[in-house]
Coordinates of C-alpha atoms in Angstrom, one line a residue:
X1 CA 68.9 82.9 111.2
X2 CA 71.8 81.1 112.7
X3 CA 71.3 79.7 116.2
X4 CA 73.6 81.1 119.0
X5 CA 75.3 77.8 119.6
X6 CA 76.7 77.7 116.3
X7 CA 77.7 81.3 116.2
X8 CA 79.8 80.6 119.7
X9 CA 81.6 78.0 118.3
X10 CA 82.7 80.0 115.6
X11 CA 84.3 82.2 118.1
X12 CA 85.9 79.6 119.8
X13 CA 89.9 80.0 119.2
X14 CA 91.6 76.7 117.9
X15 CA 94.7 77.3 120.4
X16 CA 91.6 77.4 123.5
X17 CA 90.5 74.1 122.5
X18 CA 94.3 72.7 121.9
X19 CA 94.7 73.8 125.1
X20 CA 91.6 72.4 126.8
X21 CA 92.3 68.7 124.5
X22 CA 95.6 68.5 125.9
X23 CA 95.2 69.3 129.5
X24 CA 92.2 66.8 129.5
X25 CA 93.9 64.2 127.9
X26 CA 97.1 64.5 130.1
X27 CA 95.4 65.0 132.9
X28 CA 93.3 61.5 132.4
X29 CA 96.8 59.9 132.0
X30 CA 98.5 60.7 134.7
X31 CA 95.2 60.3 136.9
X32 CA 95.6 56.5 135.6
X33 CA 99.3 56.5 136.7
X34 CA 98.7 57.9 139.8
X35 CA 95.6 55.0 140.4
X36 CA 97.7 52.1 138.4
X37 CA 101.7 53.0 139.8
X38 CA 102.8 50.0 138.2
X39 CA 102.3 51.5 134.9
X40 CA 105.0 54.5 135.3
X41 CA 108.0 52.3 135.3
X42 CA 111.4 52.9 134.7
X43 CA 112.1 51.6 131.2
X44 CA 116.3 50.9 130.4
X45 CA 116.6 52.1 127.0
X46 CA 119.6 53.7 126.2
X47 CA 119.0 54.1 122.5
X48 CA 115.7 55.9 123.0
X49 CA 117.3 58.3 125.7
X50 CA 119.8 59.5 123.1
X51 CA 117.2 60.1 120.6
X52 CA 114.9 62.0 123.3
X53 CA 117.8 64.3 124.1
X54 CA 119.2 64.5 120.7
X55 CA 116.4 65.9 119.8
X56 CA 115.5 67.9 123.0
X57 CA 119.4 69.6 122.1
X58 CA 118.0 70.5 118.6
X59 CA 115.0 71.9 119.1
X60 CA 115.4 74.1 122.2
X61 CA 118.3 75.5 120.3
X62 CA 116.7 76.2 117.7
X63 CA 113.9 77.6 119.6
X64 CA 116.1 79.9 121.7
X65 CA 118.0 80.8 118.3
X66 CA 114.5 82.1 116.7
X67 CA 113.8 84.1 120.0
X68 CA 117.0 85.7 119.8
X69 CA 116.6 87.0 116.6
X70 CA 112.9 88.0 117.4
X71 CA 114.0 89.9 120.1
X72 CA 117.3 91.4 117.6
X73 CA 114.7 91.9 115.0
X74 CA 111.5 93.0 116.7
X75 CA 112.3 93.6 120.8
X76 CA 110.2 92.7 123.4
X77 CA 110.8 91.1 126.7
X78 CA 109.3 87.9 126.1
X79 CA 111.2 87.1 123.1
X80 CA 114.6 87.9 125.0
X81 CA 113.4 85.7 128.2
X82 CA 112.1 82.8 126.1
X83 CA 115.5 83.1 124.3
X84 CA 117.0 82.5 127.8
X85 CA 114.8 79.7 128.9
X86 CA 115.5 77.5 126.5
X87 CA 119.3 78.2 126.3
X88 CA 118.6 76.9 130.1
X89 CA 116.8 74.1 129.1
X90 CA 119.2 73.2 125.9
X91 CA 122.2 73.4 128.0
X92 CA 120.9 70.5 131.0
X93 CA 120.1 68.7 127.5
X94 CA 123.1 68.8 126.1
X95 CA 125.0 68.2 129.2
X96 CA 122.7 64.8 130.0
X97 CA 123.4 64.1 126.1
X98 CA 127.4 64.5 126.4
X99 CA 127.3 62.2 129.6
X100 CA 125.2 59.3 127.4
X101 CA 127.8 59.3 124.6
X102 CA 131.0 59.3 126.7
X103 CA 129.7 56.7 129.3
X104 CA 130.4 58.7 132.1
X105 CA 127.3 59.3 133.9
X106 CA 129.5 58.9 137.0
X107 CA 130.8 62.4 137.0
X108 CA 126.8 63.8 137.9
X109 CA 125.8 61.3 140.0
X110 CA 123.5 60.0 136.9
X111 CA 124.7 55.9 136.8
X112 CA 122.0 53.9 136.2
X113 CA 123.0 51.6 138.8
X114 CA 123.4 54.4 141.7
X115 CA 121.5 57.4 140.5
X116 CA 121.9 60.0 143.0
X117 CA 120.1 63.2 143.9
X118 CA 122.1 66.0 142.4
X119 CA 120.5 65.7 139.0
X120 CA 117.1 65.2 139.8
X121 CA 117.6 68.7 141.7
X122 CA 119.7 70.2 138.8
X123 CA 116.9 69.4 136.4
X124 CA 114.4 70.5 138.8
X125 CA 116.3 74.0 139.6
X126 CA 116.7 74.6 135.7
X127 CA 113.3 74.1 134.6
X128 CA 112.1 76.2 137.7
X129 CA 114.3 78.8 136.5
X130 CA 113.8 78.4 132.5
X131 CA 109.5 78.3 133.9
X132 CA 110.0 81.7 135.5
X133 CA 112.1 83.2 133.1
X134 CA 109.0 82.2 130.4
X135 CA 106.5 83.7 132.9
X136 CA 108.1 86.8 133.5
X137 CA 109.0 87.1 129.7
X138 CA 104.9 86.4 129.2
X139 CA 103.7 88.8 131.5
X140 CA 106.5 91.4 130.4
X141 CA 105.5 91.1 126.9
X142 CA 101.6 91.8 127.6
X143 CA 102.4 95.1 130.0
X144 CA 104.6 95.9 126.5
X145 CA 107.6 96.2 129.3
X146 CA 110.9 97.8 128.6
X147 CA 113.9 95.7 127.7
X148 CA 116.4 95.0 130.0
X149 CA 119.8 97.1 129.5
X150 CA 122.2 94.3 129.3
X151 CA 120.4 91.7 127.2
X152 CA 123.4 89.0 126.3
X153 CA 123.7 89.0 130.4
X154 CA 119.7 88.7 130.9
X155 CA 120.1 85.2 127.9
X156 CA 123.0 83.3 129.1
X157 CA 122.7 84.7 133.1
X158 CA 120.6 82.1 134.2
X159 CA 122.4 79.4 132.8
X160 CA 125.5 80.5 134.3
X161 CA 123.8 80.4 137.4
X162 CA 123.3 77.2 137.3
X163 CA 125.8 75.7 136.1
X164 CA 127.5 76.9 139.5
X165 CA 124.6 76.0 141.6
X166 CA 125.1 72.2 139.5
X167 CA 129.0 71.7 140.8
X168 CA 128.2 73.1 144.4
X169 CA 125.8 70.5 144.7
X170 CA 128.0 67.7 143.0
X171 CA 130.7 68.8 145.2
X172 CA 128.6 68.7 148.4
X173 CA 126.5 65.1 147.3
X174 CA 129.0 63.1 149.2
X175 CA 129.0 65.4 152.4
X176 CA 126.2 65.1 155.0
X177 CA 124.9 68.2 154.2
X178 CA 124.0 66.8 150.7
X179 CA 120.7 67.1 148.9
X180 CA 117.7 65.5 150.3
X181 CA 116.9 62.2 148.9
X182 CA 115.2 61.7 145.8
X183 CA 111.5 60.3 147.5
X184 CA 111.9 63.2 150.1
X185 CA 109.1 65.7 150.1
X186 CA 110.9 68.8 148.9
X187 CA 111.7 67.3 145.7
X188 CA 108.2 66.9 145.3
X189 CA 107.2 69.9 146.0
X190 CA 109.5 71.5 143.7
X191 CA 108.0 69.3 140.9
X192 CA 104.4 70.7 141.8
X193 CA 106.1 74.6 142.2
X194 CA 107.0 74.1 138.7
X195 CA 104.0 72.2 137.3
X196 CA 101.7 75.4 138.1
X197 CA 104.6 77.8 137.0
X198 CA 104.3 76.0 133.6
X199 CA 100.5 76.0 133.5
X200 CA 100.7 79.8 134.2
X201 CA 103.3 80.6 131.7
X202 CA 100.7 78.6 129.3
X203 CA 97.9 81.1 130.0
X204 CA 100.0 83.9 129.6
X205 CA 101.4 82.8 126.1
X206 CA 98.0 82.2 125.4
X207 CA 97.1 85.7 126.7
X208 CA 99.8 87.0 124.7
X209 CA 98.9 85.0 121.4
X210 CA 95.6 86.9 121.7
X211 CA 97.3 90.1 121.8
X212 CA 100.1 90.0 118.5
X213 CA 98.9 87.0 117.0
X214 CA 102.5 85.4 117.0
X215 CA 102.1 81.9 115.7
X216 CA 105.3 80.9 118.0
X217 CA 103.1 81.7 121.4
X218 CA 100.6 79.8 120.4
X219 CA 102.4 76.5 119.7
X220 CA 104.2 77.4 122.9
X221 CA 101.4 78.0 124.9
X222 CA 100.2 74.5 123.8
X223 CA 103.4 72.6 124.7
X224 CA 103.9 74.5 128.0
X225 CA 100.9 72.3 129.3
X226 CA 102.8 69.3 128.1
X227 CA 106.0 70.2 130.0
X228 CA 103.2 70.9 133.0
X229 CA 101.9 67.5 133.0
X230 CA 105.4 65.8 132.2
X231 CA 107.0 67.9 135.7
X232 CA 103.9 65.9 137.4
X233 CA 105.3 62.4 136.0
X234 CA 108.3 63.4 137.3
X235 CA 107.7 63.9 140.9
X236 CA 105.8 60.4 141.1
X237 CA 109.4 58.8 139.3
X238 CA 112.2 61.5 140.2
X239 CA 115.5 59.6 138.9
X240 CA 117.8 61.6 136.4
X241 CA 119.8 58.8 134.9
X242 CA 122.0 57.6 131.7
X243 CA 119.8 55.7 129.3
X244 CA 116.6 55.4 131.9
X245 CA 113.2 56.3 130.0
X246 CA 110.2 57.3 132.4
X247 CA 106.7 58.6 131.4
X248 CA 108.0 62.4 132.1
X249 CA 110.8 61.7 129.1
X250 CA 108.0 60.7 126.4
X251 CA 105.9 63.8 127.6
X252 CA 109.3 65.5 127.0
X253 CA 109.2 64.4 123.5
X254 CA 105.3 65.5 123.4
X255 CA 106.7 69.4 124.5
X256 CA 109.7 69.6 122.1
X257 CA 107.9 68.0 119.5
X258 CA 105.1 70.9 119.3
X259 CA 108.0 73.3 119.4
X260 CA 108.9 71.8 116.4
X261 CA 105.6 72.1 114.6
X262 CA 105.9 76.1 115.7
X263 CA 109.2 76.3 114.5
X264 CA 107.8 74.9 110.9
X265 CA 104.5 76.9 111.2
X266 CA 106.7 80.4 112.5
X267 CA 108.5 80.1 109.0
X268 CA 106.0 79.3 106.3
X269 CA 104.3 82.2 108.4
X270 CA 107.2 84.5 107.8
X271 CA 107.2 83.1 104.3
X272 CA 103.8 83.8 103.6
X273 CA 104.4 87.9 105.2
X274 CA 107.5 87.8 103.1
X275 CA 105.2 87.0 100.3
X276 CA 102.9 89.3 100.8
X277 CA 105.3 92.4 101.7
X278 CA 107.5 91.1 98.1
X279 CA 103.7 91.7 96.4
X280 CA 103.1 95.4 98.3
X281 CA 106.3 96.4 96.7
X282 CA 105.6 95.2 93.2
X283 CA 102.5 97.3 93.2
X284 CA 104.1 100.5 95.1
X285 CA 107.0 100.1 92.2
X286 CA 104.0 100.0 89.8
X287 CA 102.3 102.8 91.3
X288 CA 105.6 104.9 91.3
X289 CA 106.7 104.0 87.9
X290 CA 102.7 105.0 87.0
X291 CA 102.7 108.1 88.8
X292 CA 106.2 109.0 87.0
X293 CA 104.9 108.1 83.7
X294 CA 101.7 110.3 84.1
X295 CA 103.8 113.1 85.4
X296 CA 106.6 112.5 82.8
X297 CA 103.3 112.7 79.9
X298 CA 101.7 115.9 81.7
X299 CA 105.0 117.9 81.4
X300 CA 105.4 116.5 77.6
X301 CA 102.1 117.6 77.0
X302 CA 102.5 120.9 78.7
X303 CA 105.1 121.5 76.7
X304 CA 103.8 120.6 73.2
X305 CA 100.8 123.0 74.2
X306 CA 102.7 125.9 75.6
X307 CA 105.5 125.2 72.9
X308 CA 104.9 123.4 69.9
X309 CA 101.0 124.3 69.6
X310 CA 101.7 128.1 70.2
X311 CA 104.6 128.5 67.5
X312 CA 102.3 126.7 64.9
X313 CA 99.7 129.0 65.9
X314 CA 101.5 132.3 65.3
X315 CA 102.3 130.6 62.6
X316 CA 98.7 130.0 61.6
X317 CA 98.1 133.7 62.5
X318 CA 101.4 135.4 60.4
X319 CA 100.2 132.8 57.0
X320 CA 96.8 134.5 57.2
X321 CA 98.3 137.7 57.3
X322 CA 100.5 137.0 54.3
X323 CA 97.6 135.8 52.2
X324 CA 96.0 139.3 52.8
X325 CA 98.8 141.0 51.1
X326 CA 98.8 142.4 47.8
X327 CA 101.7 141.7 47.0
X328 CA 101.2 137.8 46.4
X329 CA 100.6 137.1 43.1
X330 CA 98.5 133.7 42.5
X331 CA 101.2 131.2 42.8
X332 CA 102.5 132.2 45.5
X333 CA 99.3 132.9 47.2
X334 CA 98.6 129.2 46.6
X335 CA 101.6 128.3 48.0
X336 CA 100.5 130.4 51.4
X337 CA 97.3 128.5 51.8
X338 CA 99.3 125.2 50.9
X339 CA 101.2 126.5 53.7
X340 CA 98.4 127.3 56.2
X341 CA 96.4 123.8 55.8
X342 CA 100.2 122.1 56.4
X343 CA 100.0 124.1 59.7
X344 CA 96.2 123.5 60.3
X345 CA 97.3 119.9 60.3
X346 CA 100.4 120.0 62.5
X347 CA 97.7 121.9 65.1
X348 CA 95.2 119.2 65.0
X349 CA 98.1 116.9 64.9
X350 CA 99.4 118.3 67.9
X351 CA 95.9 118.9 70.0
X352 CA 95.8 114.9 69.3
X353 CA 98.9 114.7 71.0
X354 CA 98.2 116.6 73.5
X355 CA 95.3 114.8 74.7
X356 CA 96.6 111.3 74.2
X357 CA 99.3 112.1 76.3
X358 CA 96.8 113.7 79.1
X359 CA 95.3 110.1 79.6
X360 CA 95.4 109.4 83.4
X361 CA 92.9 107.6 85.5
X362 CA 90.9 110.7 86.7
X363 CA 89.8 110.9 83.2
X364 CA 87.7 108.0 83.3
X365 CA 88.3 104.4 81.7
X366 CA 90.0 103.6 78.4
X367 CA 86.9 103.0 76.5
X368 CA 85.7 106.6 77.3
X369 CA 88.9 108.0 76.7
X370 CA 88.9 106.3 73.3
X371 CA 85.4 108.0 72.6
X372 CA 86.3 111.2 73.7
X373 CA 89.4 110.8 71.2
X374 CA 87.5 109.3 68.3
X375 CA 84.7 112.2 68.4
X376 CA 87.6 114.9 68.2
X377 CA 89.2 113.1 65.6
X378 CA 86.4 113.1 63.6
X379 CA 85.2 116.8 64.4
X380 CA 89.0 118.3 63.3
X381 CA 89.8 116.2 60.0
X382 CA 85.6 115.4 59.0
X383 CA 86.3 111.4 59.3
X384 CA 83.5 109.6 61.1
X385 CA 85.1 106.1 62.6
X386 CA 82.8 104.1 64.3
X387 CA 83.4 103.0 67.7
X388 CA 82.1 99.4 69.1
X389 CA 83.1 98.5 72.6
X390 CA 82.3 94.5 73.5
X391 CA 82.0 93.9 77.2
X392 CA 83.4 95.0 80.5
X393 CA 87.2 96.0 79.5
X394 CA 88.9 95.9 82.6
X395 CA 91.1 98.5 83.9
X396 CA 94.9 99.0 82.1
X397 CA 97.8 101.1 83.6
X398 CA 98.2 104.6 82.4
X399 CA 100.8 103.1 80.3
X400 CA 99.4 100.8 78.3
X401 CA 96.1 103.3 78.2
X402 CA 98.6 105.6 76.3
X403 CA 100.2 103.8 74.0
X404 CA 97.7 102.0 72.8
X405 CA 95.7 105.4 72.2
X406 CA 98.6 106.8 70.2
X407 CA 98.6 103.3 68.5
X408 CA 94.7 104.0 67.4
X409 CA 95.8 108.0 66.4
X410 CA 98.8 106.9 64.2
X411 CA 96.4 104.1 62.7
X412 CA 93.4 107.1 62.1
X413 CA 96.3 109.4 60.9
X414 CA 97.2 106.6 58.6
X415 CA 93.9 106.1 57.4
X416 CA 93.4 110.1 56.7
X417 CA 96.9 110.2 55.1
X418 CA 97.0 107.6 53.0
X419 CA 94.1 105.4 53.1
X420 CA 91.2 107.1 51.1
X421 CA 88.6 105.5 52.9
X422 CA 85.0 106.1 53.1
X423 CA 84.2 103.8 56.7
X424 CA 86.6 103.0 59.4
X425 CA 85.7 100.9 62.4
X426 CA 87.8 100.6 65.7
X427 CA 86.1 97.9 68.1
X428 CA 87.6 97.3 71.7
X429 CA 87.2 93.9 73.1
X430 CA 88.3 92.0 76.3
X431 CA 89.1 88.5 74.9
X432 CA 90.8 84.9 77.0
X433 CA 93.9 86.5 75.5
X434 CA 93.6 90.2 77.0
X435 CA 92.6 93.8 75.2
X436 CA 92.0 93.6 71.7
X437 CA 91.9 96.8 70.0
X438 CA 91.3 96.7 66.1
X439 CA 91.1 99.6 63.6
X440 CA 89.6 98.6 59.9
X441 CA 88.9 100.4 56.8
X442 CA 87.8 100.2 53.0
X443 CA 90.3 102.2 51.9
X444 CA 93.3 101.2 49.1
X445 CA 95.3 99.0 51.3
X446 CA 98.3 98.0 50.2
X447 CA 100.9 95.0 50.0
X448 CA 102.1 94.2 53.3
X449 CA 104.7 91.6 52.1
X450 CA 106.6 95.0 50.3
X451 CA 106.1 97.2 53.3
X452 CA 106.9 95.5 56.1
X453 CA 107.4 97.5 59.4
X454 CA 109.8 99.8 57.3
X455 CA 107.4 102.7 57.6
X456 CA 107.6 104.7 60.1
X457 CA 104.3 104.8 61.5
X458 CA 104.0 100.8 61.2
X459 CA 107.3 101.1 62.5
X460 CA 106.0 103.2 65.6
X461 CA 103.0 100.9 66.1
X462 CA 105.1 97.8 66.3
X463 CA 107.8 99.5 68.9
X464 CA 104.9 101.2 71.2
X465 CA 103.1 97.3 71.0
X466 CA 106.5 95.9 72.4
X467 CA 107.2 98.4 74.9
X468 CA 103.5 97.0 76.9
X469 CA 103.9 93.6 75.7
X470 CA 101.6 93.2 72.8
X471 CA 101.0 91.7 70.3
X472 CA 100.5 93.4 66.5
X473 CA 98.9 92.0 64.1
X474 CA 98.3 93.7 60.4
X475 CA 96.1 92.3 57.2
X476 CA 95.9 94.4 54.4
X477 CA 95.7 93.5 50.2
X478 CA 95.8 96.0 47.4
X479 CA 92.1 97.7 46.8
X480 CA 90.4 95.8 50.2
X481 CA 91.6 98.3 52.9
X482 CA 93.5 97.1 56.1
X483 CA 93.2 96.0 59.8
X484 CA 95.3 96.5 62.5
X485 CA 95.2 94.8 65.5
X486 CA 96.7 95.1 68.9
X487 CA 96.4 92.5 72.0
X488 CA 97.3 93.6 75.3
X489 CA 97.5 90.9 77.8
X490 CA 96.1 91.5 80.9
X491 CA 96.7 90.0 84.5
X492 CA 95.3 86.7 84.7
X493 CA 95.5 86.5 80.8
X494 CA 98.0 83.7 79.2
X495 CA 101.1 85.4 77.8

C-alpha cells in the first residue's frame, strides 16, 4: 500500500514547485542585497547591455507574435492582452536598444554620465501597464470573457499611450514641474505596485495553466515571478541608462530567457498535436477507404447474388427441364447434363464469390472467416483441405482479409480444376515478416519455369498479392504437387 506522502507528491504540479523554487531563491537574493547594498552596484558594461536588450527585442517579439496568432487562431482575451503586453515591453526594448547603437542616449535623458528621471518613469509606466494588461488578460481568460470589438486597437493601444506619455515627460524633464527624482519615494512605490501586479499575474497564469493546459502559461507564469523580483532590484537601483548593467537587467535576462524555453516547448508541443492530428487522419482515411471498400464488396456481392446467381439458377432449373424431354436423343441428352454440371459449377463458383466478397469485421477474424470458407468449399465440390492456424494472427483490414481469401479460393479452384490431388493443406501463420498464408497439395504440379504468371489465375494471384503489398511465392515440379504462398506484412513487420 503506498503511503500518503508519496501519493501527494505525485500530485504535486511541476509548474507549483517552479514557482515555489524560484520565488525562494529570488527572494533569498535580494534579501542579501537589501542586507549587503554594496553588492547591487552599477556595473558599466556596454557590450552586455546590448546583448540584454538584443535579446529582450527578440524574444518579447516573438512572444507577442505567438500571442497574436493564438488569439487569430484560437481567441481568447488573454492571448490578445499578452499579445499587447509584450508589444509594450518590446517597444521600451527596442527604443533603449536604438539609443545604445546610435550613441545618443542624450535624447531620453538616459547618459550614463547624467541619467535623468524620465526613463526610470517610462520604464516604470510601461511595465505597470504591460503587468495590468497580463492581469486583466489572465483573469479574462479564466471567466472565458468575450473579446474586445476592436482588437488591433486593444494590441498596439497601450503602446501608443505611452509613447505619448514618454515625450510629455521628456518635454516637461527640464521644467520645474518635472518628474520626481529618481531616490524619491513615488518611484518606489511604483516599483513595489508593479512587483505584486507581476506576482498576481503569475498566479493567474498559473490558474489558467490549470485550466487549458497551454504550455505558454505555464513558462509564463514562471518567468512572471522573475520580472516580480527583478521590479524589486530595481526600486533599490532605479537608473535607466546607456550601457549601465544592474542586478534587475540580469533578472531581465532570467524572465526573457524562460520565455524563450516556452517559445521552444509551445512548438515541439504544437509539433507533437500536429503529429498526432496528421496520425487521426491517416486512420479516419483508412477507416473511410475500409468502409468504401466493404460497401463497394456488399453491392458487388448483392449483385452477383440477385444477378449472376439467379440467371444461372433458372438456368439450372430450364437444363433440368430439357433433360426431361423426350425429345433428346442420348447425345444430346449428354450434352444437357454436360451442361447442367457447367452451371452447377458457375453456382458454387459464384456462392464462393459471394461470400468472399461478404468478408467484413462483424464476421469475425480472418482465421474463422477462412474456416467458414474452407468447410463450404469442401461440402459444394467434395474436397477436404485441411486447415492449421499457428498462433495469434493479428487483425488485417477488410482489404487485405479479401484478397487474400480470394487468393486461397482461386488456389482451391486450381487445385479442383487442374490439380488431381488427394490432400491439400492451407496453414495461416503470423511470422517476423507478417501473415503467411500457404496452400499445398500432392497433386500433378507442373513446371513453373514454362508457366510463369501467364495464367490467368496465377496471373490473378500475383496482381491481388501486389495490390495489399505481398509477397507471392510459388514451388511446384512435375508429379510432386505445388505450394503457394502469400506474406502479408503487417504494421510493425519489416517491409
Amino acid at each position: 500500500m503506498q503511503s500518503p506522502t508519496r501519493t501527494s507528491l505525485r500530485n504535486v504540479e511541476p509548474l507549483d514547485v517552479a514557482i515555489v523554487s524560484l520565488g525562494g531563491a529570488l527572494a533569498v537574493g535580494t534579501g542579501v542585497l537589501v542586507v549587503v547594498p554594496e553588492l547591487s552596484g552599477r556595473l558599466d558594461a556596454p557590450l552586455p547591455d546590448v546583448a540584454i536588450n538584443v535579446a529582450a527585442t527578440l524574444v518579447g517579439g516573438a512572444v507577442a507574435i505567438l500571442a497574436w496568432v493564438r488569439w487569430r487562431e484560437a481567441g481568447g482575451v488573454a492571448s490578445l492582452l499578452e499579445s499587447a503586453a509584450f508589444v509594450l515591453l518590446t517597444l521600451t526594448n527596442a527604443v533603449t536598444l536604438g539609443l545604445l547603437l546610435s550613441g545618443r542616449g542624450d535624447l531620453l535623458d538616459a547618459d550614463p554620465a547624467s541619467a535623468g528621471a524620465v526613463p526610470a518613469y517610462v520604464w516604470s509606466l510601461a511595465r505597470l501597464l504591460a503587468a495590468s494588461l497580463l492581469v486583466v488578460g489572465a483573469a479574462g481568460g479564466l471567466r472565458r470573457a468575450r473579446p474586445p470589438g476592436r482588437p488591433l486597437v486593444v494590441a498596439i493601444g497601450p503602446t501608443l499611450g505611452l509613447f505619448v506619455v514618454g515625450l510629455v515627460l521628456a518635454a516637461g524633464a527640464s521644467g520645474p514641474d518635472g518628474p520626481p527624482p529618481l531616490d524619491g519615494p513615488l518611484l518606489v512605490a511604483v516599483q513595489f505596485l508593479v512587483f505584486a501586479i507581476y506576482l498576481v499575474a503569475a498566479l493567474l497564469f498559473r490558474r489558467l495553466y490549470m485550466q487549458d493546459r497551454a504550455v505558454s502559461h505555464g513558462f509564463l507564469a514562471a518567468g512572471l515571478v522573475v520580472a516580480a523580483f527583478s521590479q524589486l532590484h530595481f526600486a533599490m537601483n532605479p537608473v535607466v541608462a546607456i550601457g549601465i548593467v544592474t542586478s534587475g537587467d540580469v533578472l531581465r535576462v532570467g524572465f526573457y530567457a524562460i520565455l524563450f524555453l516556452g517559445i521552444q516547448a509551445e512548438l515541439q508541443a504544437d509539433l507533437i498535436a500536429l503529429r498526432r492530428a496528421n496520425a487521426d487522419l491517416r486512420a479516419l482515411r483508412e477507416a473511410d477507404a475500409a468502409n468504401a471498400t466493404i460497401a463497394e464488396r456488399a453491392r458487388l456481392a448483392r449483385e452477383i447474388h440477385d444477378g449472376l446467381a439467379q440467371d444461372l439458377w433458372s438456368a439450372k432449373l430450364k437444363a433440368a427441364r430439357l433433360t426431361q424431354s423426350d425429345a433428346l436423343d442420348g447425345p444430346s441428352r449428354e450434352l444437357v447434363g454436360e451442361i447442367a454440371s457447367a452451371i452447377d459449377a458457375g453456382l458454387a463458383d459464384a456462392r464462393q464469390a459471394v461470400m468472399a466478397l461478404r468478408v467484413d469485421q462483424e464476421a469475425g477474424s480472418f482465421a474463422e472467416i477462412l474456416r467458414r470458407y474452407v468447410a463450404d468449399f469442401a461440402d459444394r465440390f467434395g474436397l477436404r483441405p485441411e486447415v492449421q492456424i499457428d498462433g495469434a494472427v493479428p487483425a488485417l483490414s477488410p482489404r487485405v482479409e479479401a484478397e487474400l481469401l480470394r487468393i486461397a479460393q482461386e488456389a482451391l479452384n486450381n487445385v479442383r480444376k487442374h490439380a488431381d490431388a488427394t490432400t491439400v493443406w492451407l496453414r495461416l501463420i503470423s511470422t517476423d515478416a507478417g501473415v503467411t498464408l500457404t496452400v499445398t497439395d500432392n497433386g500433378r504440379g507442373f513446371d513453373v519455369d514454362r508457366v510463369g504468371r501467364g495464367g490467368f489465375g496465377l496471373r490473378g494471384m500475383h496482381e491481388r498479392t501486389d495490390i495489399i503489398g505481398g509477397r507471392l511465392e510459388l514451388d511446384s515440379r512435375p508429379s510432386d504437387g505445388t505450394s503457394i504462398s502469400v506474406t502479408v506484412p503487417t504494421r510493425g513487420s519489416p517491409a
